[in-house]
Amino acid sequence: MDFDTNNNTPQRAAITFSATGSEYFRIWIVNLLLSIVTLGIYSAWAKVRRNRYFYSSTHLAGSSFEYHGNALAILKGRIGALVLIGGYNLAFQISPVVGLIMLVLMMAVMPWLVWKSLQFKLYNTSYRGIRFGFGGSAKEAYTYFLWLPILNTFTLGLMTPFLHQRLKRFQHTHSRFGTSNFSFDASVGSFYKTYLLFFALLLAGFLVLIFVVFASVFAAFSTNANDVTKAGSIFGAVAALYAWAFIVLPLFLTMIQNLIWNHTRLQQHQFQSQLTWGRTTFIMLTNLLGIVVTLGLFSPFAHVRWLKYRLEATSMLVYGSLDAFVTATGEQVSATGEGMVDLLDFDLSL
C-alpha cells in the first residue's frame, strides 16, 4: 500500500502488529533454554531472533520493518559491559575508595554507552530498504544523560519533566530515516502539566484512602479487635494504596506516550497516538494476573499484548508519499552501548 497525493489532505497509515503470543512463546522458551544451557552466551542470538520476529511483524502502509543487528557484535558488547559491571562490583569489595573511583568511571562512560546504543538500535533498523540512523554528539549525550540528571538530584526531582522533555527532544530530533530527520515540538510546559496531573491524582487518591481506609485500621485497634482482624485491616490499607497507584500509573503512561508521539513528525508526516486509560489499565492488570498465576509463563503473551496495543494505537498522517526519502550512507556502529543498556534494563522508549 502506498500513499501518493498532490493535495494537502493527509491519509492515515495505521501501524499493525501481526505477532501472536503463541508464536512468540515458542521463540521465547527456546531462547530461554538455550541461554541457560550456554550460560548466557546465546542471549545475543536470542535478542536478534526476537527483534527480527517483532520487527517483521510490525507493518506501516503495507510494508514491514527489518532488524539487521549482528549477534556476534551484540555478544562482544555484552562481554565488555559485563567486564565493566563486574569490575564495579568487585571494586567495592576491595575498598570503598576503589569502589568510588569505579563508580565515577561508570558515570563517566554511561552517557557515551547510551549514545552508542541509540546509534546501534536505529542503524540496524530499516523500512522499505532504507535504514534509520541517529546523529547527535557525545557532548549532548553527556548533557542529557549525566549533567542534567545530577542537577536534577539537587532540585529533589523538580526538574524531572524538564529533563524528560529534553531527553525526548534529543532522541527524536537526532533520529533520522534515510537523510530525513524527525522533529519534536512538545513544550516543557506540556510535560509539567502531564506530571502535575499524575501526581495530583495520585496524592488525592492517597489522601482519600488515608481518611477512609485507615479509619478502619484505627477502628480495629481502638476496639481491641483480635490480631487477625488487625492484620487484615493493615493489609487492606496497604493493598488499597498499591491498587490506587496501579490504577493511576497507566494514566501517566497513556498521557506521556500520547504527548510524545502527537508532537513527533518525519518531514511533513505527523504521528498520532491514541492510547486510552481504560484499555491500558485493563491490559496491564490482566497481564500482571496472568504472569502471577502462570508463574511467569504468561510473560511472552503479556509482552505481545502490551506491544501490540501500543503500536496499533499509533498511526501516521501521510502527506504525499512515503517513498520520497533518500537513503543515507552510514558506517557500522559498535554494539557496546547496546550490551550495556540491555544488562541494565534501561528503557529509552518513553
Short mmCIF file of C-alpha atoms in Angstrom, two decimals:
data_model
loop_
_atom_site.label_atom_id
_atom_site.label_comp_id
_atom_site.label_asym_id
_atom_site.label_seq_id
_atom_site.Cartn_x
_atom_site.Cartn_y
_atom_site.Cartn_z
CA MET A 1 0.00 0.00 0.00
CA ASP A 2 1.40 3.41 -0.99
CA PHE A 3 0.29 6.97 -0.45
CA ASP A 4 0.74 9.48 -3.24
CA THR A 5 -1.43 12.55 -3.35
CA ASN A 6 -0.89 16.04 -4.70
CA ASN A 7 -3.24 17.77 -2.31
CA ASN A 8 -2.83 18.76 1.30
CA THR A 9 -5.29 16.18 2.60
CA PRO A 10 -3.44 13.60 4.70
CA GLN A 11 -4.19 9.90 4.61
CA ARG A 12 -3.97 7.87 7.79
CA ALA A 13 -1.50 5.00 7.72
CA ALA A 14 -2.19 2.70 10.65
CA ILE A 15 0.52 0.60 12.24
CA THR A 16 -0.42 -3.08 12.51
CA PHE A 17 1.28 -5.77 14.56
CA SER A 18 0.81 -9.37 13.46
CA ALA A 19 2.84 -11.14 16.15
CA THR A 20 0.93 -13.55 18.38
CA GLY A 21 1.54 -14.72 21.92
CA SER A 22 1.68 -18.38 20.93
CA GLU A 23 4.28 -17.78 18.20
CA TYR A 24 6.41 -15.63 20.47
CA PHE A 25 6.10 -18.17 23.30
CA ARG A 26 7.86 -20.76 21.12
CA ILE A 27 10.64 -18.29 20.34
CA TRP A 28 10.84 -17.17 23.96
CA ILE A 29 11.05 -20.63 25.52
CA VAL A 30 13.74 -21.81 23.07
CA ASN A 31 15.72 -18.61 23.62
CA LEU A 32 15.44 -19.04 27.38
CA LEU A 33 16.53 -22.67 27.41
CA LEU A 34 19.47 -22.11 25.05
CA SER A 35 20.60 -19.07 27.03
CA ILE A 36 20.58 -21.13 30.23
CA VAL A 37 22.43 -24.07 28.63
CA THR A 38 25.10 -21.77 27.15
CA LEU A 39 25.45 -19.74 30.38
CA GLY A 40 24.06 -16.65 28.69
CA ILE A 41 26.19 -16.73 25.54
CA TYR A 42 23.18 -17.47 23.33
CA SER A 43 21.33 -14.41 24.71
CA ALA A 44 22.82 -12.24 21.94
CA TRP A 45 21.41 -14.55 19.26
CA ALA A 46 18.17 -14.72 21.24
CA LYS A 47 17.87 -10.94 21.04
CA VAL A 48 18.44 -10.93 17.29
CA ARG A 49 15.87 -13.68 16.79
CA ARG A 50 13.31 -11.88 18.99
CA ASN A 51 13.84 -8.50 17.34
CA ARG A 52 13.65 -9.91 13.83
CA TYR A 53 10.32 -11.50 14.70
CA PHE A 54 8.87 -8.34 16.23
CA TYR A 55 10.21 -6.01 13.54
CA SER A 56 8.95 -8.17 10.68
CA SER A 57 5.56 -8.32 12.42
CA THR A 58 5.28 -4.52 12.51
CA HIS A 59 3.70 -3.04 9.38
CA LEU A 60 3.16 0.51 8.17
CA ALA A 61 1.40 1.27 4.88
CA GLY A 62 1.73 -2.35 3.76
CA SER A 63 5.46 -2.72 4.45
CA SER A 64 7.21 -4.22 7.44
CA PHE A 65 10.32 -3.16 9.33
CA GLU A 66 13.55 -5.15 9.36
CA TYR A 67 16.18 -5.71 12.04
CA HIS A 68 19.82 -6.13 10.96
CA GLY A 69 21.62 -6.46 14.30
CA ASN A 70 24.58 -8.81 14.34
CA ALA A 71 24.55 -11.31 17.20
CA LEU A 72 28.34 -11.54 17.42
CA ALA A 73 28.63 -7.74 17.68
CA ILE A 74 25.99 -7.72 20.43
CA LEU A 75 27.82 -10.52 22.27
CA LYS A 76 31.06 -8.54 22.19
CA GLY A 77 29.22 -5.53 23.54
CA ARG A 78 27.72 -7.58 26.36
CA ILE A 79 31.09 -9.07 27.28
CA GLY A 80 32.52 -5.55 27.53
CA ALA A 81 29.55 -4.44 29.60
CA LEU A 82 29.89 -7.45 31.92
CA VAL A 83 33.57 -6.69 32.46
CA LEU A 84 32.70 -3.11 33.36
CA ILE A 85 29.85 -4.08 35.70
CA GLY A 86 31.89 -6.91 37.24
CA GLY A 87 34.77 -4.53 37.87
CA TYR A 88 32.38 -2.12 39.51
CA ASN A 89 31.01 -4.78 41.89
CA LEU A 90 34.49 -6.12 42.67
CA ALA A 91 35.90 -2.65 43.34
CA PHE A 92 33.71 -2.12 46.42
CA GLN A 93 34.90 -5.43 47.85
CA ILE A 94 38.49 -4.24 47.54
CA SER A 95 37.98 -0.89 49.25
CA PRO A 96 35.47 1.99 49.38
CA VAL A 97 37.98 4.27 47.66
CA VAL A 98 38.46 1.90 44.71
CA GLY A 99 34.69 1.44 44.58
CA LEU A 100 34.15 5.19 44.46
CA ILE A 101 36.67 5.53 41.64
CA MET A 102 34.90 2.79 39.71
CA LEU A 103 31.54 4.48 40.32
CA VAL A 104 32.86 7.73 38.88
CA LEU A 105 34.20 5.79 35.89
CA MET A 106 30.80 4.16 35.36
CA MET A 107 29.07 7.55 35.49
CA ALA A 108 31.62 8.98 33.08
CA VAL A 109 31.21 6.24 30.48
CA MET A 110 27.43 5.68 30.75
CA PRO A 111 26.27 8.64 28.57
CA TRP A 112 28.65 7.55 25.83
CA LEU A 113 27.30 4.00 26.00
CA VAL A 114 23.69 5.18 25.81
CA TRP A 115 24.58 7.37 22.82
CA LYS A 116 26.22 4.42 21.05
CA SER A 117 23.19 2.28 21.90
CA LEU A 118 20.85 4.75 20.21
CA GLN A 119 23.09 4.70 17.13
CA PHE A 120 23.18 0.89 17.08
CA LYS A 121 19.42 0.44 17.52
CA LEU A 122 18.48 2.79 14.71
CA TYR A 123 21.28 1.93 12.27
CA ASN A 124 20.18 -1.73 12.44
CA THR A 125 16.54 -0.88 11.70
CA SER A 126 15.20 -0.39 8.18
CA TYR A 127 11.90 0.20 6.41
CA ARG A 128 11.41 -0.34 2.69
CA GLY A 129 15.14 -0.91 2.36
CA ILE A 130 16.06 2.43 3.93
CA ARG A 131 17.97 2.45 7.21
CA PHE A 132 17.28 4.62 10.20
CA GLY A 133 20.11 6.45 11.94
CA PHE A 134 20.98 8.59 14.91
CA GLY A 135 23.17 11.68 15.00
CA GLY A 136 23.69 13.94 17.94
CA SER A 137 27.02 14.35 19.64
CA ALA A 138 28.71 12.78 22.63
CA LYS A 139 28.74 16.24 24.23
CA GLU A 140 24.94 16.43 24.04
CA ALA A 141 24.67 12.89 25.40
CA TYR A 142 26.70 13.89 28.45
CA THR A 143 24.49 16.95 28.94
CA TYR A 144 21.24 14.99 28.92
CA PHE A 145 22.35 11.70 30.50
CA LEU A 146 24.81 12.96 33.12
CA TRP A 147 24.91 16.67 33.94
CA LEU A 148 21.17 17.39 33.91
CA PRO A 149 20.32 14.24 35.96
CA ILE A 150 22.95 15.25 38.53
CA LEU A 151 21.48 18.76 38.65
CA ASN A 152 18.00 17.25 38.99
CA THR A 153 19.01 15.48 42.21
CA PHE A 154 19.75 18.86 43.80
CA THR A 155 16.23 20.06 42.93
CA LEU A 156 14.68 17.00 44.62
CA GLY A 157 13.30 15.87 41.27
CA LEU A 158 11.52 19.12 40.39
CA MET A 159 13.40 19.23 37.09
CA THR A 160 12.21 15.75 36.04
CA PRO A 161 9.59 16.93 33.49
CA PHE A 162 12.11 19.37 32.03
CA LEU A 163 14.73 16.62 31.82
CA HIS A 164 12.23 14.20 30.25
CA GLN A 165 11.32 16.75 27.57
CA ARG A 166 14.96 17.46 26.79
CA LEU A 167 15.77 13.74 26.55
CA LYS A 168 12.93 13.10 24.11
CA ARG A 169 13.83 16.16 22.08
CA PHE A 170 17.44 14.93 21.87
CA GLN A 171 16.34 11.41 20.99
CA HIS A 172 13.74 12.33 18.37
CA THR A 173 15.33 15.31 16.62
CA HIS A 174 18.60 13.44 16.08
CA SER A 175 16.86 10.31 14.79
CA ARG A 176 16.55 10.07 11.02
CA PHE A 177 15.07 7.91 8.30
CA GLY A 178 17.48 7.89 5.39
CA THR A 179 18.62 11.50 5.29
CA SER A 180 15.39 12.91 6.75
CA ASN A 181 15.41 13.87 10.41
CA PHE A 182 12.46 13.53 12.74
CA SER A 183 11.22 16.62 14.58
CA PHE A 184 9.79 17.07 18.06
CA ASP A 185 7.85 20.14 19.23
CA ALA A 186 6.31 19.19 22.61
CA SER A 187 6.94 22.00 25.10
CA VAL A 188 8.43 21.77 28.57
CA GLY A 189 5.13 23.14 29.90
CA SER A 190 3.17 20.23 28.41
CA PHE A 191 5.44 17.77 30.22
CA TYR A 192 4.98 19.64 33.52
CA LYS A 193 1.19 19.56 33.05
CA THR A 194 1.27 15.80 32.48
CA TYR A 195 3.44 15.15 35.53
CA LEU A 196 1.42 17.52 37.72
CA LEU A 197 -1.86 15.86 36.74
CA PHE A 198 -0.42 12.45 37.53
CA PHE A 199 0.91 13.47 40.95
CA ALA A 200 -2.27 15.43 41.77
CA LEU A 201 -4.45 12.37 41.12
CA LEU A 202 -2.02 10.10 42.96
CA LEU A 203 -1.93 12.40 46.00
CA ALA A 204 -5.70 12.97 46.00
CA GLY A 205 -6.33 9.23 45.98
CA PHE A 206 -3.82 8.65 48.77
CA LEU A 207 -5.45 11.36 50.92
CA VAL A 208 -8.90 9.83 50.45
CA LEU A 209 -7.54 6.39 51.30
CA ILE A 210 -5.78 7.71 54.38
CA PHE A 211 -9.02 9.19 55.72
CA VAL A 212 -11.33 6.35 54.67
CA VAL A 213 -9.31 3.14 54.65
CA PHE A 214 -7.02 3.93 57.54
CA ALA A 215 -10.06 4.89 59.58
CA SER A 216 -10.96 1.19 59.58
CA VAL A 217 -7.45 0.35 60.80
CA PHE A 218 -7.81 2.83 63.64
CA ALA A 219 -11.22 1.41 64.48
CA ALA A 220 -9.84 -2.14 64.57
CA PHE A 221 -7.14 -1.16 67.05
CA SER A 222 -9.30 1.13 69.17
CA THR A 223 -11.98 -1.54 69.70
CA ASN A 224 -9.45 -4.16 70.84
CA ALA A 225 -10.15 -6.40 67.86
CA ASN A 226 -8.33 -9.73 67.61
CA ASP A 227 -4.96 -9.99 65.90
CA VAL A 228 -6.40 -11.46 62.72
CA THR A 229 -8.74 -8.50 62.28
CA LYS A 230 -5.94 -6.03 62.96
CA ALA A 231 -3.60 -7.72 60.48
CA GLY A 232 -6.39 -7.86 57.92
CA SER A 233 -7.13 -4.14 58.28
CA ILE A 234 -3.45 -3.24 57.85
CA PHE A 235 -3.10 -5.49 54.81
CA GLY A 236 -6.25 -4.00 53.30
CA ALA A 237 -4.98 -0.45 53.80
CA VAL A 238 -1.62 -1.20 52.18
CA ALA A 239 -3.30 -3.10 49.32
CA ALA A 240 -5.61 -0.15 48.70
CA LEU A 241 -2.64 2.22 48.38
CA TYR A 242 -0.90 -0.10 45.91
CA ALA A 243 -4.14 -0.60 43.96
CA TRP A 244 -4.62 3.15 43.55
CA ALA A 245 -1.02 3.61 42.42
CA PHE A 246 -1.51 0.79 39.89
CA ILE A 247 -4.65 2.49 38.57
CA VAL A 248 -3.04 5.91 38.18
CA LEU A 249 0.25 4.69 36.67
CA PRO A 250 -1.42 3.55 33.41
CA LEU A 251 -2.90 7.04 33.11
CA PHE A 252 0.58 8.55 33.21
CA LEU A 253 1.91 6.04 30.66
CA THR A 254 -1.06 6.80 28.40
CA MET A 255 -0.67 10.57 28.64
CA ILE A 256 3.10 10.58 28.18
CA GLN A 257 3.09 8.32 25.09
CA ASN A 258 0.29 10.34 23.50
CA LEU A 259 2.12 13.58 24.30
CA ILE A 260 5.43 12.39 22.85
CA TRP A 261 4.15 10.88 19.61
CA ASN A 262 1.49 13.50 18.91
CA HIS A 263 4.34 16.03 18.75
CA THR A 264 6.66 13.98 16.55
CA ARG A 265 6.98 14.36 12.78
CA LEU A 266 9.00 12.90 9.94
CA GLN A 267 9.25 15.74 7.43
CA GLN A 268 5.60 16.70 6.84
CA HIS A 269 4.22 13.37 8.08
CA GLN A 270 2.61 13.56 11.54
CA PHE A 271 2.47 10.73 14.07
CA GLN A 272 -0.63 10.24 16.21
CA SER A 273 -1.02 8.16 19.37
CA GLN A 274 -4.44 7.34 20.78
CA LEU A 275 -3.87 5.21 23.87
CA THR A 276 -6.74 5.22 26.34
CA TRP A 277 -6.54 4.99 30.12
CA GLY A 278 -9.14 2.23 30.44
CA ARG A 279 -7.62 -0.08 27.86
CA THR A 280 -4.09 0.47 29.16
CA THR A 281 -5.18 -0.31 32.72
CA PHE A 282 -7.04 -3.45 31.62
CA ILE A 283 -4.07 -4.82 29.68
CA MET A 284 -1.57 -4.08 32.45
CA LEU A 285 -3.82 -5.60 35.14
CA THR A 286 -4.66 -8.78 33.21
CA ASN A 287 -1.02 -9.18 32.15
CA LEU A 288 0.09 -8.96 35.78
CA LEU A 289 -2.53 -11.50 36.88
CA GLY A 290 -1.60 -13.84 34.03
CA ILE A 291 2.11 -13.72 34.89
CA VAL A 292 1.45 -14.34 38.59
CA VAL A 293 -1.00 -17.21 38.04
CA THR A 294 1.24 -18.98 35.48
CA LEU A 295 4.45 -18.36 37.47
CA GLY A 296 5.90 -16.29 34.63
CA LEU A 297 4.92 -18.48 31.66
CA PHE A 298 2.42 -15.85 30.50
CA SER A 299 5.25 -13.30 30.11
CA PRO A 300 5.63 -13.66 26.31
CA PHE A 301 1.86 -13.35 25.84
CA ALA A 302 1.83 -10.27 28.08
CA HIS A 303 4.69 -8.72 26.14
CA VAL A 304 2.92 -9.20 22.81
CA ARG A 305 -0.40 -7.85 24.14
CA TRP A 306 1.18 -4.68 25.51
CA LEU A 307 3.39 -4.10 22.46
CA LYS A 308 0.50 -4.73 20.06
CA TYR A 309 -1.72 -2.21 21.81
CA ARG A 310 0.96 0.49 21.96
CA LEU A 311 1.88 0.04 18.28
CA GLU A 312 -1.65 -0.20 16.92
CA ALA A 313 -2.72 2.87 18.90
CA THR A 314 -0.12 4.78 16.85
CA SER A 315 -0.61 5.88 13.26
CA MET A 316 0.86 8.33 10.76
CA LEU A 317 -0.88 11.10 8.87
CA VAL A 318 0.81 10.86 5.49
CA TYR A 319 1.07 13.92 3.29
CA GLY A 320 2.17 12.79 -0.17
CA SER A 321 4.29 9.65 -0.48
CA LEU A 322 6.41 7.68 1.95
CA ASP A 323 8.75 6.79 -0.91
CA ALA A 324 10.15 10.32 -1.17
CA PHE A 325 13.15 9.63 1.05
CA VAL A 326 16.83 9.40 0.22
CA THR A 327 18.95 6.60 1.67
CA ALA A 328 21.71 7.79 3.96
CA THR A 329 25.13 6.18 3.88
CA GLY A 330 26.26 5.25 7.37
CA GLU A 331 29.12 3.39 8.94
CA GLN A 332 28.71 0.29 11.07
CA VAL A 333 28.46 1.27 14.72
CA SER A 334 29.64 -0.53 17.84
CA ALA A 335 27.19 -2.62 19.87
CA THR A 336 28.95 -1.98 23.19
CA GLY A 337 26.37 0.55 24.30
CA GLU A 338 23.60 -1.80 23.27
CA GLY A 339 25.04 -4.50 25.52
CA MET A 340 25.26 -2.17 28.50
CA VAL A 341 21.71 -0.86 28.08
CA ASP A 342 20.42 -4.44 27.82
CA LEU A 343 22.19 -5.53 31.00
CA LEU A 344 20.94 -2.51 32.97
CA ASP A 345 17.38 -2.90 31.58
CA PHE A 346 17.43 0.75 30.53
CA ASP A 347 14.28 1.68 28.61
CA LEU A 348 14.53 4.64 26.23
CA SER A 349 11.09 4.17 24.66
CA LEU A 350 9.16 6.68 26.81
#
